[in-house]
């Protein structure tokens, strides 16, 4: 994977040790000339923090390949409750599954940070695929990745109690890479309780109570929005 791809880790409710099949970067198979042709054809789009890329229920108009920033994808229930599917980072694309056009967006995507994307309409994407078999294969890789990921999220939400989901989310957000083997591991992002609740499909009040319970048990420690895992094994037992 190129050094400029997937510059930071996406965030979602999946076991950090679970394998997610496929490659999320749909340009991964392209050679230099093919990438150059893709970048020349795509429209560059810039989004300020809080700006929407597309809304749930609107007609699907194309996919975005994230080049910089962070994008949140969320689903809103008929009753108005929001569930955060993922926070996507550079190298990932959003706009699945109707990548070749048709239908409405199944969820909403909004810029979590100032972001830049490469935007491809269905017509442009189909044209490129006809000329670049490697792009077609890359798109299949990316769709497999998302299909497996969303299936795993659905399994967790459908079978794991809220306490287990929150414990799993904290483990997935832990910065293991920068603290291998450490007893105290920092949580990468300083999410508010409300945002954590939207990622585990619960309420802010329930998450606040669970975090207080975890802290009292010595599983985590907190200072403001900063948080550290102080007992990884105990947190893993909560998931089980």
PDB file of C-alpha atoms in Angstrom, residues 162-163 165-166 193 196-197 200-214:
ATOM      1  CA  UNK A 162     -24.315  -2.085  25.007  1.00  0.00           C
ATOM      2  CA  UNK A 163     -21.542  -2.564  27.594  1.00  0.00           C
ATOM      3  CA  UNK A 165     -20.215  -2.755  22.286  1.00  0.00           C
ATOM      4  CA  UNK A 166     -18.710   0.177  24.157  1.00  0.00           C
ATOM      5  CA  UNK A 193     -19.966  10.727  25.104  1.00  0.00           C
ATOM      6  CA  UNK A 196     -19.479   7.324  21.385  1.00  0.00           C
ATOM      7  CA  UNK A 197     -23.189   6.677  21.939  1.00  0.00           C
ATOM      8  CA  UNK A 200     -22.563   1.940  19.701  1.00  0.00           C
ATOM      9  CA  UNK A 201     -26.252   2.603  19.049  1.00  0.00           C
ATOM     10  CA  UNK A 202     -27.186   3.775  22.544  1.00  0.00           C
ATOM     11  CA  UNK A 203     -27.865   6.957  24.511  1.00  0.00           C
ATOM     12  CA  UNK A 204     -25.389   9.443  25.940  1.00  0.00           C
ATOM     13  CA  UNK A 205     -26.719   8.758  29.434  1.00  0.00           C
ATOM     14  CA  UNK A 206     -26.106   5.018  29.111  1.00  0.00           C
ATOM     15  CA  UNK A 207     -22.587   5.585  27.797  1.00  0.00           C
ATOM     16  CA  UNK A 208     -21.829   8.041  30.618  1.00  0.00           C
ATOM     17  CA  UNK A 209     -22.929   5.460  33.188  1.00  0.00           C
ATOM     18  CA  UNK A 210     -20.871   2.701  31.555  1.00  0.00           C
ATOM     19  CA  UNK A 211     -17.733   4.845  31.342  1.00  0.00           C
ATOM     20  CA  UNK A 212     -18.096   5.711  35.026  1.00  0.00           C
ATOM     21  CA  UNK A 213     -18.493   2.002  35.792  1.00  0.00           C
ATOM     22  CA  UNK A 214     -15.411   1.103  33.705  1.00  0.00           C
TER      23      UNK A 214
END
